[in-house]
Each structure stands twice: as structure tokens, then as C-alpha cells.
Coordinates of C-alpha atoms in Angstrom, one line a residue:
M1 CA 37.6 41.0 -23.5
D2 CA 37.5 44.8 -23.6
T3 CA 33.7 44.7 -24.2
I4 CA 33.2 42.4 -21.2
A5 CA 35.4 44.6 -19.0
S6 CA 33.5 47.8 -20.0
F7 CA 30.3 46.0 -19.1
F8 CA 31.6 45.8 -15.5
S9 CA 32.8 49.4 -15.5
F10 CA 30.4 50.3 -12.7
I11 CA 32.7 48.6 -10.3
T12 CA 36.0 50.0 -11.6
T13 CA 35.8 53.0 -9.3
P14 CA 35.6 51.0 -6.1
V15 CA 38.3 48.6 -7.3
S16 CA 40.6 51.4 -8.3
W17 CA 40.0 53.1 -5.0
V18 CA 41.0 50.0 -3.0
I19 CA 44.2 49.6 -5.2
V20 CA 45.1 53.2 -4.6
Q21 CA 44.7 52.8 -0.8
F22 CA 46.9 49.7 -0.6
H23 CA 49.4 51.4 -3.0
S24 CA 49.7 54.4 -0.6
V25 CA 50.6 52.0 2.2
Y26 CA 53.1 49.9 0.3
G27 CA 54.5 52.9 -1.6
A28 CA 55.7 54.3 1.8
I29 CA 57.8 51.2 2.2
F30 CA 59.0 50.3 -1.3
G31 CA 58.6 53.6 -3.1
P32 CA 55.5 55.0 -5.0
N33 CA 56.9 54.0 -8.4
S34 CA 58.0 50.5 -7.4
G35 CA 56.5 47.4 -9.0
W36 CA 56.3 45.8 -5.6
A37 CA 54.1 48.6 -4.3
W38 CA 51.6 48.1 -7.2
G39 CA 51.9 44.3 -7.2
L40 CA 51.3 44.0 -3.5
A41 CA 48.4 46.3 -3.8
I42 CA 46.8 43.9 -6.3
V43 CA 47.6 40.9 -4.1
S44 CA 46.0 42.7 -1.1
L45 CA 42.9 43.4 -3.3
V46 CA 42.7 39.6 -3.9
I47 CA 43.0 38.7 -0.3
L48 CA 40.4 41.3 0.7
I49 CA 37.9 39.9 -1.9
R50 CA 38.5 36.3 -0.9
I51 CA 38.0 37.0 2.8
C52 CA 34.6 38.6 1.9
L53 CA 33.8 35.5 -0.2
I54 CA 34.4 33.0 2.6
P55 CA 30.6 32.6 3.4
L56 CA 30.0 31.8 -0.3
F57 CA 32.9 29.3 -0.3
V58 CA 31.2 27.5 2.6
K59 CA 28.0 27.4 0.7
Q60 CA 29.9 26.0 -2.3
I61 CA 31.3 23.2 -0.2
K62 CA 27.9 22.3 1.1
A63 CA 26.3 22.5 -2.4
T64 CA 29.1 20.3 -3.9
R65 CA 28.6 17.6 -1.2
A66 CA 24.8 17.7 -1.6
M67 CA 25.2 17.3 -5.4
Q68 CA 27.5 14.2 -4.8
T69 CA 24.8 12.6 -2.6
L70 CA 22.1 13.3 -5.2
Q71 CA 24.0 11.8 -8.1
P72 CA 22.5 8.3 -7.8
E73 CA 18.9 9.8 -7.8
M74 CA 19.8 12.1 -10.7
K75 CA 21.1 9.1 -12.7
K76 CA 17.8 7.2 -12.1
I77 CA 15.8 10.2 -13.3
Q78 CA 17.9 10.5 -16.4
E79 CA 17.5 6.8 -17.2
R80 CA 13.8 6.8 -16.5
Y81 CA 12.9 9.9 -18.6
K82 CA 15.7 9.7 -21.2
N83 CA 13.2 10.2 -24.0
D84 CA 11.3 13.0 -22.4
K85 CA 13.7 16.0 -21.7
Q86 CA 11.0 18.2 -20.4
R87 CA 9.8 15.7 -17.8
Q88 CA 13.4 15.0 -16.9
S89 CA 14.0 18.7 -16.2
E90 CA 10.8 18.9 -14.1
E91 CA 11.9 15.9 -12.0
M92 CA 15.4 17.3 -11.5
M93 CA 14.0 20.6 -10.3
K94 CA 11.6 18.7 -8.0
L95 CA 14.6 16.7 -6.6
Y96 CA 16.6 19.9 -6.0
K97 CA 13.6 21.5 -4.2
E98 CA 13.0 18.5 -2.0
S99 CA 16.6 18.3 -1.0
G100 CA 17.1 22.0 -0.7
T101 CA 20.1 22.0 -3.1
N102 CA 20.9 24.6 -5.7
P103 CA 23.3 23.5 -8.5
L104 CA 24.4 27.1 -9.0
S105 CA 25.7 27.3 -5.4
S106 CA 28.9 25.5 -6.4
C107 CA 29.6 28.4 -8.8
L108 CA 28.9 31.2 -6.4
P109 CA 32.6 32.2 -5.6
I110 CA 33.5 32.4 -9.3
L111 CA 30.4 34.3 -10.2
A112 CA 30.8 36.7 -7.3
Q113 CA 34.5 37.2 -8.1
S114 CA 34.1 37.8 -11.9
P115 CA 33.0 41.5 -11.6
F116 CA 36.2 42.4 -9.6
F117 CA 38.3 40.5 -12.1
F118 CA 37.0 42.3 -15.1
A119 CA 37.0 45.6 -13.3
L120 CA 40.7 45.1 -12.6
Y121 CA 41.3 44.2 -16.2
H122 CA 39.6 47.4 -17.3
V123 CA 41.8 49.4 -14.9
L124 CA 45.0 47.9 -16.1
N125 CA 44.0 48.2 -19.7
G126 CA 43.4 51.9 -19.2
I127 CA 46.9 52.2 -17.6
A128 CA 48.4 50.5 -20.7
S129 CA 46.6 52.9 -23.0
G130 CA 47.3 55.9 -20.8
K131 CA 43.7 56.6 -19.8
K132 CA 42.5 57.6 -16.4
I133 CA 40.2 55.0 -14.8
G134 CA 38.2 55.5 -11.7
V135 CA 40.1 57.4 -9.0
I136 CA 43.5 57.0 -10.8
N137 CA 44.7 60.5 -11.7
D138 CA 47.6 61.6 -13.9
S139 CA 50.3 61.2 -11.2
L140 CA 49.1 57.7 -10.3
L141 CA 48.8 56.8 -14.0
A142 CA 52.4 57.8 -14.6
S143 CA 53.5 55.9 -11.5
A144 CA 51.6 52.7 -12.6
R145 CA 53.1 52.9 -16.1
Q146 CA 56.6 52.9 -14.6
A147 CA 56.0 50.0 -12.2
H148 CA 57.6 46.7 -13.3
I149 CA 57.5 43.2 -11.8
F150 CA 60.7 41.3 -12.7
G151 CA 61.2 43.7 -15.6
A152 CA 57.7 43.4 -17.0
P153 CA 55.3 46.3 -16.8
L154 CA 51.9 45.7 -15.0
A155 CA 50.0 46.7 -18.1
A156 CA 52.0 44.6 -20.6
K157 CA 50.6 41.5 -22.3
F158 CA 52.2 38.5 -23.9
R159 CA 50.8 39.4 -27.4
D160 CA 51.8 43.1 -27.3
G161 CA 54.1 44.3 -30.0
S162 CA 57.6 45.6 -29.4
S163 CA 56.5 49.2 -29.9
T164 CA 53.9 49.0 -27.2
I165 CA 56.2 47.2 -24.8
Q166 CA 59.0 49.7 -25.5
A167 CA 56.6 52.6 -24.8
L168 CA 56.2 51.1 -21.3
G169 CA 59.9 51.0 -20.8
A170 CA 60.6 47.2 -21.1
S171 CA 61.8 44.6 -23.5
V172 CA 59.8 42.0 -25.4
T173 CA 61.9 39.2 -23.9
D174 CA 61.3 40.2 -20.3
V175 CA 57.6 40.5 -20.9
R176 CA 57.3 37.1 -22.6
V177 CA 59.4 35.3 -20.0
V178 CA 57.5 36.7 -17.1
T179 CA 54.1 36.1 -18.6
V180 CA 54.9 32.5 -19.6
I181 CA 56.2 31.7 -16.1
M182 CA 53.1 33.2 -14.5
I183 CA 50.7 31.4 -17.0
V184 CA 52.5 28.1 -16.2
L185 CA 52.1 28.7 -12.4
M186 CA 48.5 29.6 -12.9
S187 CA 47.7 26.4 -14.8
A188 CA 49.8 24.2 -12.4
S189 CA 48.1 25.6 -9.3
Q190 CA 44.7 25.1 -10.9
F191 CA 45.6 21.5 -11.9
Y192 CA 46.9 20.7 -8.4
T193 CA 43.8 22.1 -6.7
Q194 CA 41.4 20.1 -8.9
R195 CA 43.6 16.9 -8.6
Q196 CA 43.7 17.3 -4.8
L197 CA 39.9 17.4 -4.8
M198 CA 39.6 14.3 -7.0
T199 CA 42.2 12.1 -5.3
K200 CA 41.6 13.0 -1.6
N201 CA 38.2 14.5 -1.0
V202 CA 35.8 12.4 -3.2
D203 CA 33.6 9.6 -1.8
T204 CA 35.2 6.5 -3.3
T205 CA 32.3 4.3 -2.3
V206 CA 29.9 6.0 -4.8
K207 CA 30.7 6.1 -8.6
T208 CA 28.7 8.9 -10.1
P209 CA 28.8 11.0 -13.3
F210 CA 29.8 13.9 -11.1
M211 CA 33.2 12.4 -10.6
Q212 CA 33.7 12.1 -14.3
Q213 CA 32.8 15.7 -14.7
Q214 CA 35.3 16.8 -12.1
K215 CA 38.0 14.7 -13.7
M216 CA 37.3 16.4 -17.0
L217 CA 37.5 19.8 -15.4
M218 CA 40.9 18.9 -13.9
Y219 CA 42.3 19.0 -17.5
V220 CA 40.0 21.7 -19.0
F221 CA 40.6 24.5 -16.5
P222 CA 44.5 24.6 -16.9
L223 CA 44.1 24.7 -20.7
M224 CA 41.6 27.6 -20.4
F225 CA 44.1 29.5 -18.2
A226 CA 46.9 28.9 -20.7
F227 CA 44.7 30.1 -23.6
F228 CA 43.3 33.2 -22.0
G229 CA 46.5 34.0 -20.1
I230 CA 48.3 35.3 -23.2
N231 CA 45.6 38.0 -23.5
F232 CA 45.9 39.2 -19.8
P233 CA 48.1 42.0 -18.6
V234 CA 50.8 41.2 -16.1
G235 CA 48.8 42.8 -13.3
V236 CA 45.8 40.5 -14.1
L237 CA 48.1 37.5 -14.1
V238 CA 49.2 38.6 -10.6
Y239 CA 45.6 38.8 -9.6
W240 CA 44.7 35.4 -11.0
L241 CA 47.8 33.6 -9.7
T242 CA 47.1 35.0 -6.2
T243 CA 43.5 33.8 -6.2
N244 CA 44.5 30.3 -7.4
V245 CA 47.1 30.0 -4.6
W246 CA 44.5 31.2 -2.1
T247 CA 42.0 28.7 -3.4
M248 CA 44.6 25.9 -3.2
G249 CA 45.5 26.7 0.4
Q250 CA 41.8 27.2 1.4
Q251 CA 40.9 23.8 -0.1
M252 CA 43.9 22.1 1.6
Y253 CA 42.6 23.4 4.9
V254 CA 39.1 22.2 4.3
I255 CA 40.2 18.8 3.1
R256 CA 42.4 18.3 6.2
N257 CA 39.8 19.6 8.8
N258 CA 36.4 18.9 7.2
P259 CA 36.8 16.1 4.6
T260 CA 34.0 14.5 2.6
P261 CA 32.6 11.3 4.2
G262 CA 33.9 8.2 2.6
S263 CA 37.0 9.9 1.1
K264 CA 40.7 9.2 1.8
A265 CA 40.9 12.5 3.5
Q266 CA 38.3 11.4 6.0
A267 CA 40.3 8.2 6.7
A268 CA 43.4 10.2 7.5
Y269 CA 41.4 12.8 9.6
L270 CA 39.6 10.2 11.7
E271 CA 42.9 8.4 12.3
R272 CA 44.5 11.6 13.6
L273 CA 41.4 12.4 15.7
A274 CA 41.3 8.9 17.2
K275 CA 45.0 9.2 18.2
H276 CA 44.4 12.5 19.8
V277 CA 41.3 11.5 21.7
T278 CA 42.8 8.3 23.0
Q279 CA 45.8 10.2 24.3
H280 CA 44.0 13.1 26.0
G281 CA 40.6 11.4 26.7
K282 CA 38.6 14.4 25.4
V283 CA 37.7 16.4 22.3
R284 CA 39.4 19.7 21.9
R285 CA 37.5 21.6 19.2
R286 CA 33.8 22.3 18.4
S287 CA 34.3 21.2 14.8
E288 CA 35.5 17.8 16.0
K289 CA 32.5 17.5 18.3
T290 CA 30.3 18.2 15.3
I291 CA 31.9 15.4 13.2
I292 CA 31.7 12.9 16.1
K293 CA 28.1 13.8 16.7
A294 CA 27.3 13.2 13.0
I295 CA 29.1 9.8 13.1
V296 CA 27.2 8.7 16.2
A297 CA 23.9 9.7 14.7
K298 CA 24.5 7.6 11.6
G299 CA 24.3 4.3 13.6
R300 CA 24.4 1.3 11.2
D301 CA 24.9 3.6 8.2
R302 CA 28.5 4.4 9.1
N303 CA 31.1 3.8 6.5
E304 CA 34.3 1.8 6.9
F305 CA 36.4 4.6 8.2
E306 CA 33.8 5.7 10.7
R307 CA 33.4 2.2 12.1
K308 CA 37.2 1.9 12.6
F309 CA 37.1 5.2 14.5
I310 CA 34.4 4.0 16.9
N311 CA 36.2 0.7 17.4
A312 CA 39.5 2.5 18.1
L313 CA 37.7 4.5 20.9
N314 CA 36.1 1.4 22.3
K315 CA 39.5 -0.4 22.5
A316 CA 40.9 2.6 24.4
G317 CA 38.0 2.4 26.9
L318 CA 36.2 5.4 25.5
A319 CA 32.7 6.0 24.2
A320 CA 31.4 8.5 21.7
Q321 CA 28.3 10.2 23.0
T322 CA 25.3 11.6 21.0
D323 CA 26.4 15.2 21.8
G324 CA 29.8 14.7 20.2
S325 CA 31.7 14.4 23.5
V326 CA 33.8 11.4 24.6
L327 CA 33.5 9.7 28.0
K328 CA 35.1 6.7 29.8
S329 CA 33.2 3.5 29.0
T330 CA 33.3 2.4 32.7
S331 CA 30.7 5.0 33.6
Q332 CA 27.0 4.3 33.6
A333 CA 26.5 6.4 30.5
A334 CA 25.3 4.7 27.4
V335 CA 27.9 4.0 24.7
Q336 CA 27.3 3.9 21.0
G337 CA 28.7 0.6 19.6
E338 CA 29.9 0.1 16.1
D339 CA 26.6 -1.3 14.9
G340 CA 24.6 1.6 16.2
T341 CA 23.2 -0.2 19.3
T342 CA 23.6 1.1 22.8
T343 CA 26.0 -0.7 25.0
G344 CA 27.7 0.1 28.3
T345 CA 28.2 -1.2 31.9
T346 CA 24.5 -2.1 32.3
A347 CA 24.4 -4.0 29.0
T348 CA 27.7 -5.8 29.9
A349 CA 26.3 -6.9 33.2
T350 CA 23.2 -8.2 31.6
A351 CA 25.2 -10.2 29.1
T352 CA 27.3 -11.6 32.0
A353 CA 24.2 -12.6 33.9
R354 CA 22.8 -14.3 30.9
R355 CA 26.0 -16.3 30.5
Q356 CA 25.9 -17.4 34.2
Q357 CA 22.4 -18.9 34.1
P358 CA 22.4 -22.7 34.9
K359 CA 21.7 -25.2 32.2
R360 CA 18.3 -26.8 32.0
Q361 CA 18.2 -30.2 33.6
S362 CA 16.5 -33.3 32.3
K363 CA 13.5 -35.0 34.0
S364 CA 15.5 -37.8 35.4
Q365 CA 18.1 -35.4 36.8
R366 CA 15.3 -33.3 38.5
Q367 CA 13.8 -36.5 40.0
S368 CA 17.0 -37.8 41.3
G369 CA 17.8 -34.4 42.8
T370 CA 14.4 -34.3 44.6
V371 CA 14.9 -37.7 46.1
K372 CA 18.4 -36.9 47.3
Q373 CA 17.2 -33.7 48.9
A374 CA 14.4 -35.6 50.7
D375 CA 16.8 -38.2 52.0
E376 CA 19.1 -35.4 53.3
A377 CA 16.2 -33.7 55.0
L378 CA 15.0 -37.0 56.6
S379 CA 18.5 -37.7 57.9
L380 CA 18.8 -34.2 59.4
E381 CA 15.4 -34.7 61.2
K382 CA 16.5 -38.0 62.6
S383 CA 19.7 -36.5 63.9
D384 CA 17.8 -33.7 65.6
E385 CA 15.4 -36.1 67.5
P386 CA 16.3 -37.2 71.1
Q387 CA 17.6 -40.7 71.5
D388 CA 14.6 -41.8 73.7
A389 CA 12.1 -40.7 71.1
K390 CA 13.5 -43.2 68.5
P391 CA 12.0 -46.4 70.1
A392 CA 8.7 -44.8 70.5
A393 CA 8.7 -43.8 66.9
A394 CA 9.7 -47.3 65.9
K395 CA 6.8 -48.8 67.9
Q396 CA 4.2 -46.7 66.2
P397 CA 2.1 -48.8 63.9
Q398 CA 2.3 -47.9 60.3
K399 CA -1.0 -47.0 58.5
P400 CA -2.0 -49.2 55.7
G401 CA -0.7 -47.9 52.3
S402 CA 2.0 -45.7 53.9
A403 CA 4.7 -48.1 52.6
A404 CA 3.2 -48.0 49.2
R405 CA 3.1 -44.2 49.2
S406 CA 6.7 -44.0 50.4
K407 CA 7.8 -46.3 47.6
A408 CA 5.8 -44.3 45.1
Q409 CA 7.5 -41.1 46.3
S410 CA 10.9 -42.7 45.9
G411 CA 10.1 -43.4 42.3
Q412 CA 9.2 -47.1 42.5
R413 CA 5.9 -48.7 41.3
K414 CA 3.3 -50.3 43.5
G415 CA 3.5 -53.7 41.9
G416 CA 5.2 -55.5 39.1
P417 CA 8.7 -55.1 38.0
Q418 CA 10.6 -52.2 39.5
R419 CA 12.0 -49.4 37.3
P420 CA 15.6 -48.9 37.8
K421 CA 16.8 -45.5 38.9
S422 CA 18.6 -43.5 36.3
P423 CA 22.1 -42.6 37.4
S424 CA 22.5 -39.0 38.5
K425 CA 25.1 -36.9 36.7
K426 CA 27.5 -35.4 39.1

């Protein structure tokens, strides 16, 4: 570990300078030789580093989700070229290039944080051995050696002998108890963070080897912390415990507000979002608009939780729009239905008009209806004629064949047996 820490010695000066600046602030409150002043300086260093690493953390989330979606394709490549490792690697790189995914992106926060971690270890190890490191001079070195956290010096380790610990002004029991408690807290926080990721923020609809790897890491990482923790100074344990707690809280925020599609966290998030939108009739945040826009764009490819969300909006008389906003469904705007098709007031009116179309009549019904209309028209004409015109009309001789034509128009044959009329359905 000392060799690795010395390799990152180029960054020990900036790290020591930041610690000294924070120590000067907290020293004015708790005293320059107080363990709280030095401990809070280390905690502040962690917070500063993690704030600077937030963009990398966002890339890590995107890379992890991209890797989850690529797992089925990666499995196919592995099965297809299981006897040709070189071709398998080439196809994997081609898949990463086409999808724009970098597997190393998920490790960026850890890789970017490691130089600061080893530089801090180098600084604290120098304090334990009485060496000036970076900007820490003799007075600061003496102050740091006197600083204790719950009775344990910042530079003390679990495996240090009694003579080394007594030289730092502490007892072996205090150092062992404090270091064991901090190692247990480190391992527990890491285990909870990984378990939270596996149980709440993993797409349960897709079973991939990636899930098995994450499940394995859930048990491996805590064991690694327990193994290496006994070799870390108390100040480094403070650093690592702080960064684990930060990671846990940061992940809880991401899972709650930007969950993985198809996960249990997404189901809970969309349930909360549907409740809020139906109560207020609008979307309050830009991030919520982005999620609704992505759900609408999926169309028929929505998962079960996303379909329930769209149905809940429709039942409340609301409609999710393509820009992520929500409007009343009574407007003329188009509404995205659960199956991805466009519905709305116009579509509803069209469906109603289709339902109100009359049924198709048979031939006998059409003929009987025509005859009935002709009789009604003839009776109306007769009622409109003057009374003196009726005898004259009666005296007019009929042309030959007119009776036959009138019979033919009424549906009867010229000669032979007459066809009975089919009864009309009223």
C-alpha cells in the first residue's frame, strides 16, 4: 500500500493543502488540536471531491443502463463465437461502438477518486511516522498527531503495535474498537448500497448475466472493505466511510427520481407522479416532463408500469403529450393512448358516428319500403288536387299497358300466379 500511495505522491500537495484550509476553518471552532477539526477537514475533502465527480456519476448511470440493455446482444455474441475468443472480442467492440457505450464509464467515479484516496493515505501515513508531507509543516504535524477521534489517533491502524499506538498518545483497545466499528459501518453501507441497486433499480423483465455480476459484487465489496480496512489509518477510514455514505444517499436520490425502466423503483415513481398530476393537472418539473416524453415516444413498446401510468391519466381525463406536458382530454389536442395510437375528441366522434350508422336492409325490405313511399306520395297528390278535377281524371281513358306497368311497379307479375309480398319488418 505504501508503494501505491507513493506512486500518487504528485497529488499529495494539493490534497494536503485542501485539508489544511478546512482545518483552519474548523480549528477556529473546535480548537486546532481537536480531532473534530481534523476529522471534519477530511469529511469536507470527501464532499468537495464528490461534488466535482457528479458529472462522472451521471455518465456512470447512463453507462450502466446502456450495458443492461446490451446484455441480450452480448449474450448472443458469446454463444455464437464461444470457440473464437478473438472474433468474440471484435464483435463486442463493434457492438460498443455502434451503441456508443463504453464499459469503463461505469468505473469512472472510482478511477477518478483513487488518486485522492491514495494521496490522503500517503499524508496520514507520513503523520503517523512523523514526516512532513506536502504543505504540512512541523506545527501542523504535531497538531495532527495529537488529534483523536473517539480516543483513536487519525494516523493509527488496527494492526499497529502497542508501542506505536502509545507513541501517538492512545491505547490499543480504543484504536481496535474504533477501527472495528468503522470497518463494520463501511462494509454495511457498501452492502446496503449494492442491495438497494439490485432489489429496486434493476429491470426485472430482462434476465441477463449483468444481474448475476451485480449480485456477486454485493457480497464481494463488503468483504474487500473488511480485509483492507485493517490496514487503513483511522483518517482513511473516515474518508472511506464518508464516501460510502455519500454514494448511498446519492443513489437513493437517483433511484427515487430517475429510476431504471422496468424496475420496482419505476413502478413506485410513476405511481407518485400519476397521483400528483391527476391532483394538480400539470407537470411540475423538467425531469418529470423528460420521463413522460420518453414514455409517450415508446408507443406500443411501453412496459407494464408505463401502461398503467398512461391509463391512470386517461381515467382522470388527462392526456400525455409528445413534449412531456399533460392536457385535458376534452380539448381538440391529440392524446396518446395506451397502445401508442392517437385518440381524442375527433377520434371519439368518429367512433360514435360509426356506431350510429343504420343497418343494411335486405332486398325485400328495400322493395316494400319503396312501394310504401310511392303509395304515400300518391295519396298526398290526390289530397292536394281540387275536388272538381277528380271526375275529369277518372274519365280519362287509360292507355293500353298502363295497368300492367302499374302492376309491375307494385311488384306483381304480368301473368300467371302472383308472387306474395314479403311482410315488412317494422
